Each structure stands twice: as structure tokens, then as C-alpha cells.
Short mmCIF file of C-alpha atoms in Angstrom, two decimals:
data_model
loop_
_atom_site.label_atom_id
_atom_site.label_comp_id
_atom_site.label_asym_id
_atom_site.label_seq_id
_atom_site.Cartn_x
_atom_site.Cartn_y
_atom_site.Cartn_z
CA UNK H 1 2.30 -4.99 9.94
CA UNK H 2 3.29 -6.29 6.55
CA UNK H 3 4.20 -9.89 5.78
CA UNK H 4 6.00 -11.20 2.74
CA UNK H 5 5.96 -14.77 1.53
CA UNK H 6 8.35 -15.80 -1.21
CA UNK H 7 8.99 -19.24 -2.61
CA UNK H 8 10.93 -19.46 -5.88
CA UNK H 9 10.46 -23.23 -5.95
CA UNK H 10 6.69 -23.42 -5.43
CA UNK H 11 4.83 -24.01 -8.69
CA UNK H 12 1.09 -24.10 -9.20
CA UNK H 13 -0.41 -25.80 -12.28
CA UNK H 14 -0.25 -22.48 -14.11
CA UNK H 15 3.41 -22.09 -13.16
CA UNK H 16 2.71 -19.38 -10.60
CA UNK H 17 5.33 -18.61 -7.95
CA UNK H 18 4.54 -17.80 -4.35
CA UNK H 19 5.25 -14.08 -4.31
CA UNK H 20 3.46 -11.16 -2.75
CA UNK H 21 2.72 -9.34 0.43
CA UNK H 22 -0.43 -8.23 2.17
CA UNK H 23 -0.79 -5.33 4.59
CA UNK H 24 -2.36 -6.76 7.74
CA UNK H 25 -3.09 -3.42 9.44
CA UNK H 26 -6.63 -2.85 10.66
CA UNK H 27 -9.10 -0.50 9.00
CA UNK H 28 -10.50 -0.03 5.55
CA UNK H 29 -7.53 1.67 3.96
CA UNK H 30 -6.27 0.12 0.77
CA UNK H 31 -3.83 -2.73 1.08
CA UNK H 32 -1.05 -3.33 -1.39
CA UNK H 33 0.24 -6.50 -2.98
CA UNK H 34 3.45 -6.54 -4.98
CA UNK H 35 4.34 -9.02 -7.67
CA UNK H 36 6.82 -9.32 -10.48
CA UNK H 37 7.01 -10.97 -13.86
CA UNK H 38 10.25 -11.73 -15.64
CA UNK H 39 10.58 -8.19 -16.92
CA UNK H 40 8.11 -5.95 -15.11
CA UNK H 41 6.74 -5.23 -11.67
CA UNK H 42 3.09 -4.66 -10.86
CA UNK H 43 1.12 -3.52 -7.87
CA UNK H 44 -2.45 -4.14 -6.93
CA UNK H 45 -4.60 -2.80 -4.14
CA UNK H 46 -6.86 -4.70 -1.81
CA UNK H 47 -10.06 -2.72 -1.62
CA UNK H 48 -13.81 -2.94 -1.05
CA UNK H 49 -13.35 -4.29 2.47
CA UNK H 50 -16.33 -6.19 3.82
CA UNK H 51 -16.46 -8.89 6.44
CA UNK H 52 -12.71 -9.34 6.42
CA UNK H 53 -12.49 -10.01 2.68
CA UNK H 54 -10.50 -7.85 0.27
CA UNK H 55 -10.50 -7.84 -3.50
CA UNK H 56 -7.24 -7.44 -5.29
CA UNK H 57 -7.08 -5.80 -8.69
CA UNK H 58 -3.79 -6.01 -10.49
CA UNK H 59 -2.65 -3.02 -12.52
CA UNK H 60 -1.24 -5.40 -15.10
CA UNK H 61 -3.63 -5.59 -18.10
CA UNK H 62 -3.43 -9.38 -18.20
CA UNK H 63 -4.13 -9.92 -14.53
CA UNK H 64 -7.42 -11.24 -13.28
CA UNK H 65 -9.16 -10.17 -10.10
CA UNK H 66 -8.34 -12.24 -7.05
CA UNK H 67 -10.22 -12.48 -3.79
CA UNK H 68 -8.58 -13.32 -0.50
CA UNK H 69 -9.22 -12.97 3.19
CA UNK H 70 -7.25 -11.29 5.92
CA UNK H 71 -4.29 -13.58 5.47
CA UNK H 72 -1.02 -13.91 3.64
CA UNK H 73 -1.22 -13.69 -0.13
CA UNK H 74 0.87 -16.57 -1.40
CA UNK H 75 0.75 -16.20 -5.14
CA UNK H 76 1.09 -13.67 -7.88
CA UNK H 77 -0.44 -14.03 -11.36
CA UNK H 78 2.94 -14.11 -13.08
CA UNK H 79 5.35 -16.62 -14.46
CA UNK H 80 8.16 -17.93 -12.30
CA UNK H 81 10.72 -15.27 -11.50
CA UNK H 82 14.40 -16.12 -11.03
CA UNK H 83 15.45 -15.75 -7.42
CA UNK H 84 18.17 -13.18 -8.08
CA UNK H 85 15.76 -10.75 -9.72
CA UNK H 86 13.82 -10.56 -6.46
CA UNK H 87 16.66 -9.32 -4.32
CA UNK H 88 16.54 -5.58 -5.17
CA UNK H 89 12.82 -5.56 -4.44
CA UNK H 90 13.25 -7.42 -1.18
CA UNK H 91 15.94 -4.99 -0.05
CA UNK H 92 13.64 -2.09 -0.86
CA UNK H 93 10.80 -3.66 1.10
CA UNK H 94 13.01 -4.37 4.09
CA UNK H 95 14.27 -0.79 4.07
CA UNK H 96 10.65 0.33 4.48
CA UNK H 97 10.40 -1.71 7.67
CA UNK H 98 8.54 -4.68 6.24
CA UNK H 99 8.85 -8.03 7.92
CA UNK H 100 9.54 -11.02 5.71
CA UNK H 101 8.70 -14.70 5.84
CA UNK H 102 10.01 -17.26 3.42
CA UNK H 103 8.36 -20.50 2.37
CA UNK H 104 9.54 -23.36 0.21
CA UNK H 105 7.72 -25.90 -1.91
CA UNK H 106 10.09 -28.70 -1.07
CA UNK H 107 8.70 -31.53 1.00
CA UNK H 108 9.80 -31.10 4.62
CA UNK H 109 12.40 -33.49 5.93
CA UNK H 110 11.14 -35.05 9.15
CA UNK H 111 13.13 -34.36 12.29
CA UNK H 112 12.78 -36.19 15.57
CA UNK H 113 10.58 -34.42 18.12
CA UNK H 114 11.92 -33.94 21.64
CA UNK H 115 11.40 -37.02 23.74
CA UNK H 116 10.14 -34.88 26.63
CA UNK H 117 7.30 -33.38 24.61
CA UNK H 118 3.79 -34.81 24.62
CA UNK H 119 3.02 -33.04 21.33
CA UNK H 120 3.90 -34.74 18.08
CA UNK H 121 3.53 -33.40 14.55
CA UNK H 122 3.16 -36.33 12.14
CA UNK H 123 4.25 -35.81 8.55
CA UNK H 124 1.66 -36.50 5.85
CA UNK H 125 3.01 -39.46 3.89
CA UNK H 126 0.36 -40.00 1.24
CA UNK H 127 -2.44 -38.02 -0.35
CA UNK H 128 -5.35 -39.75 -2.09
CA UNK H 129 -7.39 -38.48 -5.01
CA UNK H 130 -11.00 -37.52 -4.44
CA UNK H 131 -14.02 -36.90 -6.62
CA UNK H 132 -16.79 -34.35 -6.53
CA UNK H 133 -16.95 -32.35 -3.34
CA UNK H 134 -15.52 -35.07 -1.13
CA UNK H 135 -12.59 -34.06 1.07
CA UNK H 136 -9.33 -35.58 -0.21
CA UNK H 137 -8.03 -38.26 2.12
CA UNK H 138 -4.45 -38.37 3.41
CA UNK H 139 -2.38 -40.56 5.71
CA UNK H 140 0.35 -40.22 8.34
CA UNK H 141 1.91 -42.27 11.14
CA UNK H 142 1.37 -41.46 14.80
CA UNK H 143 4.07 -41.47 17.49
CA UNK H 144 3.82 -45.26 17.77
CA UNK H 145 4.28 -45.81 14.05
CA UNK H 146 0.63 -46.68 13.48
CA UNK H 147 -0.67 -45.56 10.09
CA UNK H 148 -3.73 -43.32 10.32
CA UNK H 149 -6.01 -41.89 7.67
CA UNK H 150 -7.91 -38.64 7.84
CA UNK H 151 -11.10 -40.32 6.61
CA UNK H 152 -10.99 -42.79 9.51
CA UNK H 153 -10.42 -40.08 12.10
CA UNK H 154 -13.17 -37.91 10.62
CA UNK H 155 -15.81 -40.61 10.19
CA UNK H 156 -19.25 -39.44 11.35
CA UNK H 157 -17.84 -36.14 12.58
CA UNK H 158 -17.98 -32.56 11.32
CA UNK H 159 -14.44 -31.39 10.62
CA UNK H 160 -12.76 -28.01 10.70
CA UNK H 161 -9.57 -28.50 8.65
CA UNK H 162 -7.26 -25.51 9.07
CA UNK H 163 -4.26 -24.89 6.77
CA UNK H 164 -1.75 -22.57 8.44
CA UNK H 165 1.94 -21.91 9.14
CA UNK H 166 3.95 -20.71 12.12
CA UNK H 167 5.18 -17.61 10.25
CA UNK H 168 1.66 -16.50 9.28
CA UNK H 169 0.40 -13.74 11.60
CA UNK H 170 -3.34 -14.18 10.88
CA UNK H 171 -2.93 -17.94 11.37
CA UNK H 172 -1.38 -17.41 14.79
CA UNK H 173 -4.14 -15.02 15.79
CA UNK H 174 -6.79 -17.66 15.00
CA UNK H 175 -5.29 -20.27 17.30
CA UNK H 176 -6.85 -19.14 20.63
CA UNK H 177 -10.30 -19.25 19.02
CA UNK H 178 -9.58 -22.65 17.49
CA UNK H 179 -8.48 -23.96 20.88
CA UNK H 180 -11.80 -22.82 22.36
CA UNK H 181 -13.73 -24.54 19.58
CA UNK H 182 -11.82 -27.76 20.18
CA UNK H 183 -12.58 -27.66 23.89
CA UNK H 184 -16.22 -26.63 23.68
CA UNK H 185 -17.63 -28.76 20.86
CA UNK H 186 -18.42 -32.46 21.46
CA UNK H 187 -15.44 -34.63 20.41
CA UNK H 188 -17.69 -37.47 19.28
CA UNK H 189 -19.28 -35.18 16.68
CA UNK H 190 -16.58 -32.62 15.91
CA UNK H 191 -12.93 -32.81 14.87
CA UNK H 192 -10.49 -29.93 14.55
CA UNK H 193 -7.35 -30.78 12.59
CA UNK H 194 -4.55 -28.38 11.72
CA UNK H 195 -2.32 -28.78 8.66
CA UNK H 196 0.91 -26.83 8.91
CA UNK H 197 2.46 -25.79 5.61
CA UNK H 198 5.81 -24.93 7.19
CA UNK H 199 8.65 -26.22 5.05
CA UNK H 200 12.34 -27.00 5.48
CA UNK H 201 14.53 -29.55 7.20
CA UNK H 202 13.52 -28.45 10.72
CA UNK H 203 9.85 -27.77 9.98
CA UNK H 204 8.54 -30.64 12.09
CA UNK H 205 10.44 -29.59 15.21
CA UNK H 206 9.63 -25.92 14.61
CA UNK H 207 5.90 -26.60 14.46
CA UNK H 208 6.07 -28.91 17.48
CA UNK H 209 7.85 -26.25 19.57
CA UNK H 210 5.36 -23.61 18.44
CA UNK H 211 2.35 -25.74 19.39
CA UNK H 212 3.91 -26.66 22.73
CA UNK H 213 4.63 -23.02 23.59
CA UNK H 214 0.94 -22.19 23.08
CA UNK H 215 -0.47 -25.36 24.65
CA UNK H 216 -2.38 -26.27 21.50
CA UNK H 217 -4.42 -29.39 22.39
CA UNK H 218 -5.74 -30.42 18.98
CA UNK H 219 -3.92 -32.56 16.44
CA UNK H 220 -1.73 -30.95 13.80
CA UNK H 221 0.04 -32.65 10.92
CA UNK H 222 2.77 -31.38 8.62
CA UNK H 223 1.50 -31.11 5.05
CA UNK H 224 3.16 -30.19 1.79
CA UNK H 225 2.39 -29.02 -1.75
CA UNK H 226 0.61 -32.30 -2.61
CA UNK H 227 -1.99 -31.79 0.09
CA UNK H 228 -2.37 -28.07 -0.65
CA UNK H 229 -2.98 -28.88 -4.31
CA UNK H 230 -5.42 -31.69 -3.47
CA UNK H 231 -7.56 -29.19 -1.57
CA UNK H 232 -7.99 -26.87 -4.52
CA UNK H 233 -4.57 -25.35 -5.05
CA UNK H 234 -4.41 -23.31 -1.84
CA UNK H 235 -2.86 -19.91 -2.54
CA UNK H 236 -3.47 -18.08 0.76
CA UNK H 237 -3.38 -19.00 4.41
CA UNK H 238 -5.11 -19.41 6.69
CA UNK H 239 -7.50 -21.44 4.58
CA UNK H 240 -10.09 -23.48 6.45
CA UNK H 241 -12.48 -26.17 5.23
CA UNK H 242 -15.74 -27.15 6.91
CA UNK H 243 -16.44 -30.80 6.14
CA UNK H 244 -19.71 -32.50 7.03
CA UNK H 245 -20.10 -35.87 8.74
CA UNK H 246 -20.32 -37.58 5.35
CA UNK H 247 -16.92 -36.29 4.25
CA UNK H 248 -18.19 -33.59 1.91
CA UNK H 249 -16.62 -30.13 1.79
CA UNK H 250 -19.42 -27.67 2.50
CA UNK H 251 -17.43 -24.46 2.90
CA UNK H 252 -13.99 -23.08 2.06
CA UNK H 253 -12.94 -20.09 4.19
CA UNK H 254 -9.98 -18.01 3.02
CA UNK H 255 -8.55 -15.68 5.65
CA UNK H 256 -8.73 -15.40 9.42
CA UNK H 257 -12.07 -15.75 11.18
CA UNK H 258 -13.27 -15.45 14.76
CA UNK H 259 -14.67 -18.21 16.92
CA UNK H 260 -18.19 -16.88 16.40
CA UNK H 261 -17.78 -16.85 12.62
CA UNK H 262 -16.47 -20.42 12.63
CA UNK H 263 -19.37 -21.49 14.86
CA UNK H 264 -21.88 -20.10 12.38
CA UNK H 265 -20.40 -22.34 9.69
CA UNK H 266 -20.08 -25.39 11.94
CA UNK H 267 -23.63 -25.18 13.28
CA UNK H 268 -25.06 -25.40 9.78
CA UNK H 269 -23.85 -28.99 9.54
CA UNK H 270 -23.39 -30.12 13.16
CA UNK H 271 -26.55 -32.07 14.00
#
């Protein structure tokens, strides 16, 4: 299975676009990532597999080595590429049987969840600056219009903060394990919060329907580029943060992990 994520509008501080794909097949064979600059194309191979982590080396002489987990590669070390120049490459990829997913950097426009659903997906309204290794705070409104802050919800609890999207295969595969973690760990000492990075006018309803179809019991909010940037310029999903009971980020996990692997990280800080 191959997934492609493309977002001509998404800009990182260095001006990087979201472009690339990552072979998600099992095994230790090399995985390929494709990227393009304004005038040239480059390929790099994900190699040296160990514990679910691959290292990507770009054939471009100016590229730097990038490390990512078994997830979707969201960025390429190039300047922004005009949308039209991508089309021939996308057609070639599709002709090889690749599946594509598209993401946008624009802030999602809230849509009204179905009245019959018990699941709501609040939209993050504000992101607050942080210092040191403290987890950036952010705020949203619940279904009753009450304003909530992440820091208040997380107070005195260890947090697993999971950035994901409905179109991300590795993200979807993590969800059953995350559900088990949510159900098994004590709610007075542990919080699991999902942050969907789905974008577009119907993103809120799309995420809500997805969560409902899988009976996801833990809270998810709809984030955007502000929140992704606040948490260290997230370039690949799933990306998960383990945050201790004092609000400090103690681990950043890039790529899909199992329940047992997450538990190892959580138990280091769950007293």
C-alpha cells in the first residue's frame, strides 16, 4: 500500500510544501519517497529499518537526512512547487496503482454535527505559546458552548496526545490500541486526546462520522496548522506526544506504535 499526501498551500517556516509518499508495505525492503523542486525531481529511499523507524536519504545533494516512523511522510525538503507541475507526476503514480490522499493547510470550516450523534469533534479555536518543554496549551468549545483548555483537562494527569487524520492508514491502524489504552488506564491519572489534522469545509463532520463508525470513546478535537506548528512543526503523522502530570513533554513518537509500545512510554511517567 502506498499513500500520497499533497498540500500546495501548506507552508512550514522553511517554506516546505507537504509532498511525498511512503510505502507502507511490511518487511525490510527499501521504501521510496518522491519529492520535487521547481525544476527537478528527486527520490530517496527509506532504509535501515529498526523498530518501525526508517531513515530517508535524499539523492539531491542539498538534502538532509530525515527520520520518520511508519507513517505518512508529509513534507519534502524543497521549495514550494506550483500545483500544476505536480499533475504529470500524480498521473504517473496513479497509473502504478498508488492510492492518494490530499491535505490542505487551510483552517477547517466548522460544520454542524448530526444531532443524533453522541460524538462531537470540537474545533480548536486558540493556541497558546509555551516555553521550554512544556506542552503548548490550546482551547476549544464543547457541545454546550463551554470554553475548555487542554491544560485544565490534563491537570495532574499523564497525557497521550495523538495527531492523526482519517485518510492516514497507520493512524487508523493505531486506533484499536488507543481505544484499549483509554479503557484500561485510570481516567483520574491518564488522558488520551486525539487531534485530527483533517482539513476542508466538511472536515468536522467527516471526522465525527469516522469516530462514530469505529465507536471511538476518547475525545478528539479538530486541529490545524497553528497547533501542528506549536508542537514542533509536525511533518509526519501519526505523531504522538507523551506528556507528564506536570505538563512537560517527555517523549515525541513519530510513526505508528502498538499498545505495548505506548504502555512502555506511559509507565515511565505514570505514578
